[in-house]
CSV table of C-alpha atoms and ligand atoms in Angstrom, one decimal:
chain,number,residue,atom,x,y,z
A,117,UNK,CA,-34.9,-33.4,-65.8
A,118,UNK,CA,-37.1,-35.2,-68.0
A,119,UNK,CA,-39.6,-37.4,-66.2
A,120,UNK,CA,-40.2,-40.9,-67.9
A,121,UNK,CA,-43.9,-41.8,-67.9
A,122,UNK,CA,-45.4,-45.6,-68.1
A,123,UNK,CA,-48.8,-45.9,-69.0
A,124,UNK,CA,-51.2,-49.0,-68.0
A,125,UNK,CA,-54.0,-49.2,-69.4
A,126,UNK,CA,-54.1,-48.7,-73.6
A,127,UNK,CA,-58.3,-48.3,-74.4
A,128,UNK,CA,-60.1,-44.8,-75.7
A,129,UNK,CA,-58.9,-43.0,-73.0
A,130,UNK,CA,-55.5,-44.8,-72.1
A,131,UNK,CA,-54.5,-44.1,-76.1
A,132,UNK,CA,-55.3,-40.6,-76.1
A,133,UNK,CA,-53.0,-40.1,-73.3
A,134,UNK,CA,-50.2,-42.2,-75.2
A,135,UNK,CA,-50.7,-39.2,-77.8
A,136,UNK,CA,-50.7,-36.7,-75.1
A,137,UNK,CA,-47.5,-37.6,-73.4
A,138,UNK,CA,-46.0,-37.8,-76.3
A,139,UNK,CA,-46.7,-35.6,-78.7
A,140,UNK,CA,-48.1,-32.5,-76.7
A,141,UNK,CA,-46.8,-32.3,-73.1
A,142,UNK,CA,-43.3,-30.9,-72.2
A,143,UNK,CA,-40.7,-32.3,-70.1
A,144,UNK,CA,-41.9,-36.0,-69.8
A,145,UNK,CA,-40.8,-38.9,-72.1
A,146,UNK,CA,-43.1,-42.4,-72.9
A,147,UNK,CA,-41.1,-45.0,-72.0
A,148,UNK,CA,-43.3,-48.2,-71.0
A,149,UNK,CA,-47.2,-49.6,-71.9
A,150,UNK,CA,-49.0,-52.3,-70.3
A,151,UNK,CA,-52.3,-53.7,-71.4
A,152,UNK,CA,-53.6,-57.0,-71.0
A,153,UNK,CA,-54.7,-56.8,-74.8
A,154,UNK,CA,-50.9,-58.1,-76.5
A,155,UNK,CA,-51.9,-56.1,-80.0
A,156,UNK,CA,-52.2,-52.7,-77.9
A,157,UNK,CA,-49.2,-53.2,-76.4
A,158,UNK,CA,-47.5,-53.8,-79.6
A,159,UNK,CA,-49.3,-51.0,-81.6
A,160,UNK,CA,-48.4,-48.3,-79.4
A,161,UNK,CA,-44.9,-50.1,-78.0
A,162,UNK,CA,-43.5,-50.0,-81.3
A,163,UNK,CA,-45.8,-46.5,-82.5
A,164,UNK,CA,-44.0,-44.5,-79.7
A,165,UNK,CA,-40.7,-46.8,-79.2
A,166,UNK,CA,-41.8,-47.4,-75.6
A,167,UNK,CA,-41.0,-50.9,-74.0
A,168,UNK,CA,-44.2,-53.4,-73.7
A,169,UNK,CA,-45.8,-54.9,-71.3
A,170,UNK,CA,-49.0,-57.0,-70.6
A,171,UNK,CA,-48.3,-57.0,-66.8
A,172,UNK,CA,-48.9,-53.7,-65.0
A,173,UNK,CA,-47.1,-54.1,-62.3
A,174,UNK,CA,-43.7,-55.0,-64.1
A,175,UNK,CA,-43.8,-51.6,-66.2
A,176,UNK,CA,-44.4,-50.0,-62.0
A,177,UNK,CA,-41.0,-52.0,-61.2
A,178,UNK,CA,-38.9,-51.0,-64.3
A,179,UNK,CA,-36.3,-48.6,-62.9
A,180,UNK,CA,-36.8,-46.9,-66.3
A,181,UNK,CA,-40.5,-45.5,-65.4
A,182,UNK,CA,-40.3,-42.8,-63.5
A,183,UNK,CA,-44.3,-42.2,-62.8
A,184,UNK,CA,-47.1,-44.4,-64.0
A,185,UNK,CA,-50.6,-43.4,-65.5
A,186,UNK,CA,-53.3,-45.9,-64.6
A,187,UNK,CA,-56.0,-45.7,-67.0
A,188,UNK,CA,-57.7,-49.1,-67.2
A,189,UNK,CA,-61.2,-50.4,-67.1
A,190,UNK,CA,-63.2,-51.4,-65.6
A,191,UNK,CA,-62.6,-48.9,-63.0
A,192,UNK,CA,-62.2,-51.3,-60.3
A,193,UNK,CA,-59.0,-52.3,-61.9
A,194,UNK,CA,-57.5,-49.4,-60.6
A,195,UNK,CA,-56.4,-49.8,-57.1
A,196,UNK,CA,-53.7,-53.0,-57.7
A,197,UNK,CA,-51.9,-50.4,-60.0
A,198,UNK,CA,-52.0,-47.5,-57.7
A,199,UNK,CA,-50.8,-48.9,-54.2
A,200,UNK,CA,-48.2,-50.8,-56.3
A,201,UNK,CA,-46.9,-47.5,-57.2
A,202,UNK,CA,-47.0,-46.1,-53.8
A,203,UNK,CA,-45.1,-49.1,-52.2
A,204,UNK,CA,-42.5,-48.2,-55.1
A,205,UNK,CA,-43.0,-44.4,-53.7
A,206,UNK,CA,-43.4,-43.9,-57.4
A,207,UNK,CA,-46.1,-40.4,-58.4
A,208,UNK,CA,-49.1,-42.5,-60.1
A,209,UNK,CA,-52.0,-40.4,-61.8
A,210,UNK,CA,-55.5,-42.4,-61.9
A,211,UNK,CA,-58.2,-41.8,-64.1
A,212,UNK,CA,-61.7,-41.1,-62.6
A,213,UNK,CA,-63.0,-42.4,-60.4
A,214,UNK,CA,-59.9,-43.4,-58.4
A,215,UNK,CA,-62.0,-46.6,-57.0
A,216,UNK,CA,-65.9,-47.3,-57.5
A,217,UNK,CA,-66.2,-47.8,-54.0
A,218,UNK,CA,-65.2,-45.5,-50.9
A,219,UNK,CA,-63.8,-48.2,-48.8
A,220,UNK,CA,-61.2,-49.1,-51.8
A,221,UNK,CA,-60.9,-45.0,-52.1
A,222,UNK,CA,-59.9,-45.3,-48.3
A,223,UNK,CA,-57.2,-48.5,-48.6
A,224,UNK,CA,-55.5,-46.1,-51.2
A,225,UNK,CA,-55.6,-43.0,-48.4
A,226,UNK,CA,-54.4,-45.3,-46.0
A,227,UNK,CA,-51.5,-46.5,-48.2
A,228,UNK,CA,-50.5,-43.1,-49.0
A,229,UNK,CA,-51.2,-41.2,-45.6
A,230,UNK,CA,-48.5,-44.6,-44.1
A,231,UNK,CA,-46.0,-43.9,-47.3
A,232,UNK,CA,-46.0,-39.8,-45.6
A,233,UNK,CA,-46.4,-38.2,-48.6
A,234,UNK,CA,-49.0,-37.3,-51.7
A,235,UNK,CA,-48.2,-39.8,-54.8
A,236,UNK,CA,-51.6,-40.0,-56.5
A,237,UNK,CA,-53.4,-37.4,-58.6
A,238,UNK,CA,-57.0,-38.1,-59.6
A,239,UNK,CA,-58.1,-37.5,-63.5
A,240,UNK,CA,-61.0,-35.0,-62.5
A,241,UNK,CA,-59.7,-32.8,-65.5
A,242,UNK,CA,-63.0,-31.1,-65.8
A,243,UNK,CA,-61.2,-28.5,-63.1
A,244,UNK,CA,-58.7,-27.8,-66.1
A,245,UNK,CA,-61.7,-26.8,-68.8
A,246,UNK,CA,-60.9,-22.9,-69.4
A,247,UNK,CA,-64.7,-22.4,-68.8
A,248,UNK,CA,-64.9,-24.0,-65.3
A,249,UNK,CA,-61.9,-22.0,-65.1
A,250,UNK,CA,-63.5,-18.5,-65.0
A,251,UNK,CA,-66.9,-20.0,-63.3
A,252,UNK,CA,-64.7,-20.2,-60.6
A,253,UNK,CA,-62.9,-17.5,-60.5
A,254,UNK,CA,-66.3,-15.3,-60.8
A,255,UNK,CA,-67.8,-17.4,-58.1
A,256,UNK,CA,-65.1,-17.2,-55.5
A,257,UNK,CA,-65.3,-13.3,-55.8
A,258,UNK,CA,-68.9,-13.4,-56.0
A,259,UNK,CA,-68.8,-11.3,-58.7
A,260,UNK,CA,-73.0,-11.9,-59.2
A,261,UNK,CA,-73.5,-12.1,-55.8
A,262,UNK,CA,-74.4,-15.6,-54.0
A,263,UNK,CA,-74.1,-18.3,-55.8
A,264,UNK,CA,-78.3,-20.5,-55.9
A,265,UNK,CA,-78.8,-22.7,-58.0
A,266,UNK,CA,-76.5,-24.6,-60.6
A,267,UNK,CA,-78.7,-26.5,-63.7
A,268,UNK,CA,-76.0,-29.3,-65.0
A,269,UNK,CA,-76.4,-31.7,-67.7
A,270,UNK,CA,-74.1,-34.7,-68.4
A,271,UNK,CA,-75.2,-36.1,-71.7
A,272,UNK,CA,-73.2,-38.6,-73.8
A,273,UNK,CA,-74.1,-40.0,-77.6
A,274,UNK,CA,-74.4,-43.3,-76.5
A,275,UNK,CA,-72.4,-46.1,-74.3
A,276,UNK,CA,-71.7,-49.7,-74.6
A,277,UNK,CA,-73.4,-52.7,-73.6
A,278,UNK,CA,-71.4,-53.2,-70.7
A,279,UNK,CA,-72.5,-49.5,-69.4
A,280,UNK,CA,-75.3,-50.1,-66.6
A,281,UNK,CA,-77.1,-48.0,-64.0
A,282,UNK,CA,-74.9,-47.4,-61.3
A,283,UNK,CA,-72.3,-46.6,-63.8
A,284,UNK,CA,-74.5,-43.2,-64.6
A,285,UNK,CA,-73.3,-42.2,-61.2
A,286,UNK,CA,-70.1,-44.0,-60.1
A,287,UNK,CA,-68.3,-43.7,-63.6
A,288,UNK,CA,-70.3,-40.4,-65.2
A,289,UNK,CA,-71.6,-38.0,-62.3
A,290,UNK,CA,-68.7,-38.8,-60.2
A,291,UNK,CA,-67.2,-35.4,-62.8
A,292,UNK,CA,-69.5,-33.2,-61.8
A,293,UNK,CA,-69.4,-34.8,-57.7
A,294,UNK,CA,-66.2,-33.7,-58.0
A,295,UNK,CA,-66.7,-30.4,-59.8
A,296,UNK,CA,-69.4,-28.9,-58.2
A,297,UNK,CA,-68.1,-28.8,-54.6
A,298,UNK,CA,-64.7,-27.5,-56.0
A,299,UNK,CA,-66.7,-25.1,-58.3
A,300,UNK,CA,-68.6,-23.7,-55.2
A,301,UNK,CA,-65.7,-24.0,-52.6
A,302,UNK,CA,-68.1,-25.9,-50.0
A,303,UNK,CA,-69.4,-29.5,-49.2
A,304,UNK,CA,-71.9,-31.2,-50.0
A,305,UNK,CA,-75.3,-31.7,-47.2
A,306,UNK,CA,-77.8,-34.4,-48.9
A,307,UNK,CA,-78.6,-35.7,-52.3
A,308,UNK,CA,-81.5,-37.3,-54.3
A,309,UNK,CA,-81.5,-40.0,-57.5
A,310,UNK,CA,-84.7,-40.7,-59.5
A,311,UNK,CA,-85.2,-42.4,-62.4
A,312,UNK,CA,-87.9,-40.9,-64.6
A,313,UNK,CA,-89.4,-42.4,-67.7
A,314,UNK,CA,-88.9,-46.3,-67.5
A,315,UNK,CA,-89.9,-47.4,-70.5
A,316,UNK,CA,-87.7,-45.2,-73.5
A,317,UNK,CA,-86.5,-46.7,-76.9
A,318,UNK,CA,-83.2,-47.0,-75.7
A,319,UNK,CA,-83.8,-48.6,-72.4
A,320,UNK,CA,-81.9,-51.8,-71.3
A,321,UNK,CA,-82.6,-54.5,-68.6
A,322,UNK,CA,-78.8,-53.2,-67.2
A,323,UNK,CA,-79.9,-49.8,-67.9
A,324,UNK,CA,-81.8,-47.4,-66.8
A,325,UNK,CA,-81.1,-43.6,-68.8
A,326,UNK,CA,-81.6,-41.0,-68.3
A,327,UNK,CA,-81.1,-40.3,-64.6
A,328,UNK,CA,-82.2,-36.9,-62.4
A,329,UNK,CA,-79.8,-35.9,-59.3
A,330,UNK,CA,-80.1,-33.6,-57.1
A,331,UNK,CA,-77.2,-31.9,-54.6
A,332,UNK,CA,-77.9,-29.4,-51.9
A,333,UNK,CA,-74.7,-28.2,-50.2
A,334,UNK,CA,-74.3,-26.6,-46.7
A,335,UNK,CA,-75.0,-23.6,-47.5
A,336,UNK,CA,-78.3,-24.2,-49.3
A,337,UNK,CA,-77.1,-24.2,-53.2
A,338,UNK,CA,-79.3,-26.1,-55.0
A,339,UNK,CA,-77.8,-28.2,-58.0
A,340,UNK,CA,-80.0,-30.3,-60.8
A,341,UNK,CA,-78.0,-32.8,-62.7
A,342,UNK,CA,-79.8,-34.6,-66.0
A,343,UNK,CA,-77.4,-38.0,-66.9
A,344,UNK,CA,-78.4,-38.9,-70.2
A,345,UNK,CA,-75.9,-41.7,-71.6
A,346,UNK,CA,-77.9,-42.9,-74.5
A,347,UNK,CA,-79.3,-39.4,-75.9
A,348,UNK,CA,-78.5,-39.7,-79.7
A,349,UNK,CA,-77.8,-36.2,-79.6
A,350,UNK,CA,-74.0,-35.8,-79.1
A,351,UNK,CA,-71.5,-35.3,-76.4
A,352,UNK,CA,-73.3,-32.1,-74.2
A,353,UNK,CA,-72.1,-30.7,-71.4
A,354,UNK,CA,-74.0,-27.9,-69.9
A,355,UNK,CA,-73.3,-25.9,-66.8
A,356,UNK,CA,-75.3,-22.8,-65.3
A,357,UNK,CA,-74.5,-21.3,-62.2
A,358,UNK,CA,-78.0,-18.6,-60.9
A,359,UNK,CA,-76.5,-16.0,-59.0
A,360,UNK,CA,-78.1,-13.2,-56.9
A,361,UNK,CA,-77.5,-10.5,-59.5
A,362,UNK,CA,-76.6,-12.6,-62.9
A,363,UNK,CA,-76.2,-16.2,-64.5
A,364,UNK,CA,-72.4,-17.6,-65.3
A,365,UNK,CA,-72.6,-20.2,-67.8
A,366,UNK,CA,-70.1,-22.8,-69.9
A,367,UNK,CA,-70.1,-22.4,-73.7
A,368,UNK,CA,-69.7,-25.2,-75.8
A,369,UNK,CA,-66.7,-24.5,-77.8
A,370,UNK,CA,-67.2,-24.2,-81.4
A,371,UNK,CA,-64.6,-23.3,-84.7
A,372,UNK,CA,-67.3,-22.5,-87.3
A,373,UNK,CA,-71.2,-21.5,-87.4
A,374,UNK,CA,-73.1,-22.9,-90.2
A,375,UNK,CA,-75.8,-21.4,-92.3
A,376,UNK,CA,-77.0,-22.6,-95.0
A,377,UNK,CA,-80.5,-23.4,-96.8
A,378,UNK,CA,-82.7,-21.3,-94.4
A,379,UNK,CA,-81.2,-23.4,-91.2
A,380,UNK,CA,-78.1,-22.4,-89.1
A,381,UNK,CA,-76.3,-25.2,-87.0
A,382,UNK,CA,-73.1,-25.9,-84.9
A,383,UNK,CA,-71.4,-28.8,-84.3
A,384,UNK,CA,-72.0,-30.9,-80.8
A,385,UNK,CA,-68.7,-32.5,-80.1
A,386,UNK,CA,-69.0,-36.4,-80.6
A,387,UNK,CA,-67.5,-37.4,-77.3
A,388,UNK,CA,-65.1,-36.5,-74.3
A,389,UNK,CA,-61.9,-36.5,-75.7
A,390,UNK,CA,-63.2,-33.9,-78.5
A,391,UNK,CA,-65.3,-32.1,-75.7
A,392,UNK,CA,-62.5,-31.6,-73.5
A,393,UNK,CA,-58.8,-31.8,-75.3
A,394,UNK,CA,-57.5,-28.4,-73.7
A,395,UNK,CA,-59.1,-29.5,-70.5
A,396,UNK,CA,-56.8,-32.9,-70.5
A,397,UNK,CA,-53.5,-31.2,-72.0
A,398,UNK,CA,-53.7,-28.6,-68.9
A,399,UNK,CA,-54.3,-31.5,-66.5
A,400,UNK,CA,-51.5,-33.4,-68.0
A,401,UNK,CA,-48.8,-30.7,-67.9
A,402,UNK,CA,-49.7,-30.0,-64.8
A,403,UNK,CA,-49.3,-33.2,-63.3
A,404,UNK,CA,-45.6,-33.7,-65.4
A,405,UNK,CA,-44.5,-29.9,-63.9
A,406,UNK,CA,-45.7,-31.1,-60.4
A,407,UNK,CA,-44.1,-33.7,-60.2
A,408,UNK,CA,-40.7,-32.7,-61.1
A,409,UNK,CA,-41.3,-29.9,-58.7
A,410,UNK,CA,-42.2,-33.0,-56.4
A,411,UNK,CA,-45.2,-31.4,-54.9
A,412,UNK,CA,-48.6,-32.5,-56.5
A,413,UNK,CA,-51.1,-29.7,-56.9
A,414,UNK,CA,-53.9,-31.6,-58.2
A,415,UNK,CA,-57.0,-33.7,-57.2
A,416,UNK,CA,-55.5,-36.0,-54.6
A,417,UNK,CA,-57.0,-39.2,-53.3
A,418,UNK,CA,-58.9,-37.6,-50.6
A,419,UNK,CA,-60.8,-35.9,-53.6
A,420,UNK,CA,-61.3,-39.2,-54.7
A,421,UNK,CA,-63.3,-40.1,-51.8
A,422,UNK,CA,-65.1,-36.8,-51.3
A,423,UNK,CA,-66.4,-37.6,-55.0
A,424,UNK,CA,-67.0,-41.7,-54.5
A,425,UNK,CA,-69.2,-40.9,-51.1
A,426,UNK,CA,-70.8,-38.5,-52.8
A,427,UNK,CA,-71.8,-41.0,-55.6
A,428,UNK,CA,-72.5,-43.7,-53.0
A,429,UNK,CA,-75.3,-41.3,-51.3
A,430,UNK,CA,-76.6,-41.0,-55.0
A,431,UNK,CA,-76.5,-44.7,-55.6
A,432,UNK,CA,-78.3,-44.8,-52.3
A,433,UNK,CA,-81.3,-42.6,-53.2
A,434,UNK,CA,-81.7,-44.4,-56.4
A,435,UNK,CA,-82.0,-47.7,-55.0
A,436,UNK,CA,-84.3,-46.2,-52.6
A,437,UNK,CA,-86.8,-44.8,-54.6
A,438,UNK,CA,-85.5,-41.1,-54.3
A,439,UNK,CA,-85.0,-40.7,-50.8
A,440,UNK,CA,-83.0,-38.2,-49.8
A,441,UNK,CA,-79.8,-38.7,-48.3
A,442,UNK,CA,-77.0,-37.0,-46.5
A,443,UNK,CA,-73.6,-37.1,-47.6
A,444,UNK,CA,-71.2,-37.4,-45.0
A,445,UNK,CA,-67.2,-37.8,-44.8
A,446,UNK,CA,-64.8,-39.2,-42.5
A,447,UNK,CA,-62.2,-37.0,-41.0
A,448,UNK,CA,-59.5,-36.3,-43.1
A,449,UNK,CA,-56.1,-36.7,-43.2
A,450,UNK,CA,-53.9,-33.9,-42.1
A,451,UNK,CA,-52.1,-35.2,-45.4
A,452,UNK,CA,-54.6,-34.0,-48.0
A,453,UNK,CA,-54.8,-30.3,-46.1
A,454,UNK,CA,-52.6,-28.2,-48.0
B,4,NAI,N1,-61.4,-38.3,-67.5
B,4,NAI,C1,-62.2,-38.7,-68.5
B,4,NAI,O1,-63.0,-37.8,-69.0
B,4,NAI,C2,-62.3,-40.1,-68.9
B,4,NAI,C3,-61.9,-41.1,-68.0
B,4,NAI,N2,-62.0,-42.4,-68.4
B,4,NAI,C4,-61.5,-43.4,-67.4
B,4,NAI,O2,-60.4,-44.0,-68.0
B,4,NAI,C5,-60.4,-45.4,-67.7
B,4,NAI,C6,-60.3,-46.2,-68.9
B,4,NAI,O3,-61.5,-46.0,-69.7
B,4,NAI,P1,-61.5,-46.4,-71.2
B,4,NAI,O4,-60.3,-46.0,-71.9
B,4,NAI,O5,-62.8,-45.8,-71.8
B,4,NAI,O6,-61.7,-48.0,-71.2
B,4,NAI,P2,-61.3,-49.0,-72.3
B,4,NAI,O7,-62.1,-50.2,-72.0
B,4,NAI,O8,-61.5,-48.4,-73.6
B,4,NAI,O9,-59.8,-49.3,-72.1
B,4,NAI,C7,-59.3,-49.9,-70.9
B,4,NAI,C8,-58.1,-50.7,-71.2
B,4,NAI,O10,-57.5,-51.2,-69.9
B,4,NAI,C9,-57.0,-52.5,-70.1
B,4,NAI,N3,-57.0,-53.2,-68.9
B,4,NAI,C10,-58.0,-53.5,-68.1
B,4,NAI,N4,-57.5,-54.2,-67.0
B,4,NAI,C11,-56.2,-54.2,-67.1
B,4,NAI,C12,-55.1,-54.7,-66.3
B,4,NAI,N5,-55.4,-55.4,-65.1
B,4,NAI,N6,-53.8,-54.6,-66.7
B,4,NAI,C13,-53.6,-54.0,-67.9
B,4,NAI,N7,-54.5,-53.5,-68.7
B,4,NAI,C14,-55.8,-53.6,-68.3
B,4,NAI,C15,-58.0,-53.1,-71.1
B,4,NAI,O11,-57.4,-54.2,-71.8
B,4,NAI,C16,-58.3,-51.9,-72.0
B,4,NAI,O12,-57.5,-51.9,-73.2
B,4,NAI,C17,-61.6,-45.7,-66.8
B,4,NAI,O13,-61.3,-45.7,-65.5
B,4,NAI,C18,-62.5,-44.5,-67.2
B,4,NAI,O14,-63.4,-44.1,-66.1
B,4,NAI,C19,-62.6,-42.8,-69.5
B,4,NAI,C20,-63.0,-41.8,-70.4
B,4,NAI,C21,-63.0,-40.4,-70.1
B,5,LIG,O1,-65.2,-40.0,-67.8
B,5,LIG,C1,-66.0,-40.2,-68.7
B,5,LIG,C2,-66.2,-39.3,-69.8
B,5,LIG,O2,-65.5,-38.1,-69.6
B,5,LIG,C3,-67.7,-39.0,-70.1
B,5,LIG,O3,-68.0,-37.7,-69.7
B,5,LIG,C4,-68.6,-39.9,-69.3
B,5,LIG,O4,-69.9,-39.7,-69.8
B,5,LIG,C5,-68.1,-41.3,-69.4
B,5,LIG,O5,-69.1,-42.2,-68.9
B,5,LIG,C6,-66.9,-41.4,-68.6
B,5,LIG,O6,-66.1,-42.6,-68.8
């Protein structure tokens, strides 16, 4: 049976899943839009023959819409759309993060955990990237031995104006908070924020870039992170995981190698939706064929949290001065353990 999607939510990311649903996912039809910007709505209304709306929570009530996608900013706009969906015991997927906060991240667990069932999958699509992919795999059959150390860098081009420092780890990190304790199959024990250089040429009264984490987990893995939001360079996502007998490392996907004038280059991808295109088709048909089989398989709301406490420790050593901090979690629901 086909699934008819709504989306909310029609920005840089929102659009991209417009053209995703519809054009390049299986099983699934576009049937409603909301945005609170009325030309969006009508671009991509009448682009994909999907009914408009500039009120989120009618396009949850149509009886047409099937599931809803919430991809709005800023992220705390979020929640309203996700426990309307669960009330309607509609499936929702959320973008990243699924709140900015851990208590909002626990109103949605509570909603869910009193509906009885799993409705909301959480956009951590970075667990879809073929690379991670095989990381994984190699680590959970330790085929280098013990996993040590992981070097990470999260750098993007630039950011807008409205971008500010806790951003770097609530809206940025919060991929690789996810990531990394999925990547390495454990939790998370402390971590560290410091801000180095304060005075760069791209440095903003709201902003402070680039940022240095650091994540131990329980078993003593050591992870560096470098945010860098404003680096002029391009879209770079690095990843190294130091085993005891080898290194496991994500590649940068590339079509063409130039050479040319006594200088060879490749291309940096420009930004995330470039970066990471398999990564967010695999998500997204996932998500369609799990919920026709009615049985979510992705990151769920309590993956949500695990990331957003994560961040909030961060955010909590960077205000701090770099103190280090433990990162602890409530119980969790019998819910979220299969
Ligand atoms: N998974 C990933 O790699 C990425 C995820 N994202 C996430 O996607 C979400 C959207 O980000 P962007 O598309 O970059 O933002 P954006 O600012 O480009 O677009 C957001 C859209 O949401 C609309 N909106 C805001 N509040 C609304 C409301 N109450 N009702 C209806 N529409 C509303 C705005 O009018 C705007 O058109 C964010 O949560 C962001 O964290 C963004 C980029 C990449
Ligand atoms: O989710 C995203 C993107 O995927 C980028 O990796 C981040 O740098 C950006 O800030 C965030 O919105």
């Amino acid at each position: 049976m086909t699934l008819n999607v709504g989306i909310i939510g029609l920005g840089a990311m929102g659009s991209d899943h417009v053209k995703r649903i519809s054009e390049r996912t299986g099983g699934v039809n576009l049937v409603a839009v909301a945005d609170l910007n009325k030309a969006l709505v009508e671009k991509y209304s009448k682009k994909y023959d999907a009914k408009g709306y500039t009120d989120g929570a009618a396009l949850i009530d149509s009886p047409d819409v099937d599931a809803v996608m919430v991809v709005t900013s800023p992220d705390e706009e979020h929640s309203q759309f996700v426990l309307k969906a669960i009330e309607a015991g509609k499936y929702v997927f959320c973008e990243k993060p699924l709140m900015p906060t851990v208590a909002a991240c626990q109103e949605i667990i509570d909603a869910e955990t009193k509906h009885g069932k799993r409705l909301v999958q959480v956009g951590f699509m970075r667990r879809y990237g073929k690379g991670y992919i095989e990381m994984k795999k190699a680590i959970d059959e330790r085929q280098f031995g013990e996993p040590l150390i992981i070097h990470a860098t999260h750098r993007n081009y630039e950011v807008p104006e409205t971008y500010d420092t806790p951003m770097a780890i609530s809206n940025t990190a919060v991929h690789e908070a996810d990531l990394l304790h999925w990547l390495l199959g454990e939790d998370y024990e402390s971590g560290v924020t410091f801000l180095p250089k304060k005075q760069t040429k791209y440095t903003r009264s709201n902003l402070h870039d680039p940022q240095i984490i650091m994540l131990d987990t329980k078993s003593g893995v050591h992870i560096d992170l470098e945010v860098f939001v404003n680096n002029h360079m391009g879209y770079d996502i690095n990843c190294e995981v130091v085993c005891e007998e080898g290194t496991i490392s994500l590649k940068t996907p590339t079509d063409v190698a130039i050479k040319t004038k006594f200088h060879r280059e490749d291309h940096i991808p420009e930004e995330f939706t470039e970066r990471f295109k398999d990564a967010y088709d695999n998500e997204i048909q996932q998500w369609v064929d799990s919920v026709q089989n009615d049985k979510l398989t992705g990151p769920s709301s309590w993956d949500g949290l695990i990331a957003m406490a994560t961040c909030d420790a961060l955010g909590k050593s960077r205000d701090e001065g770099g103190i280090r901090e433990p990162i602890a979690l409530p119980e969790k629901p019998a819910l979220y353990n299969d």
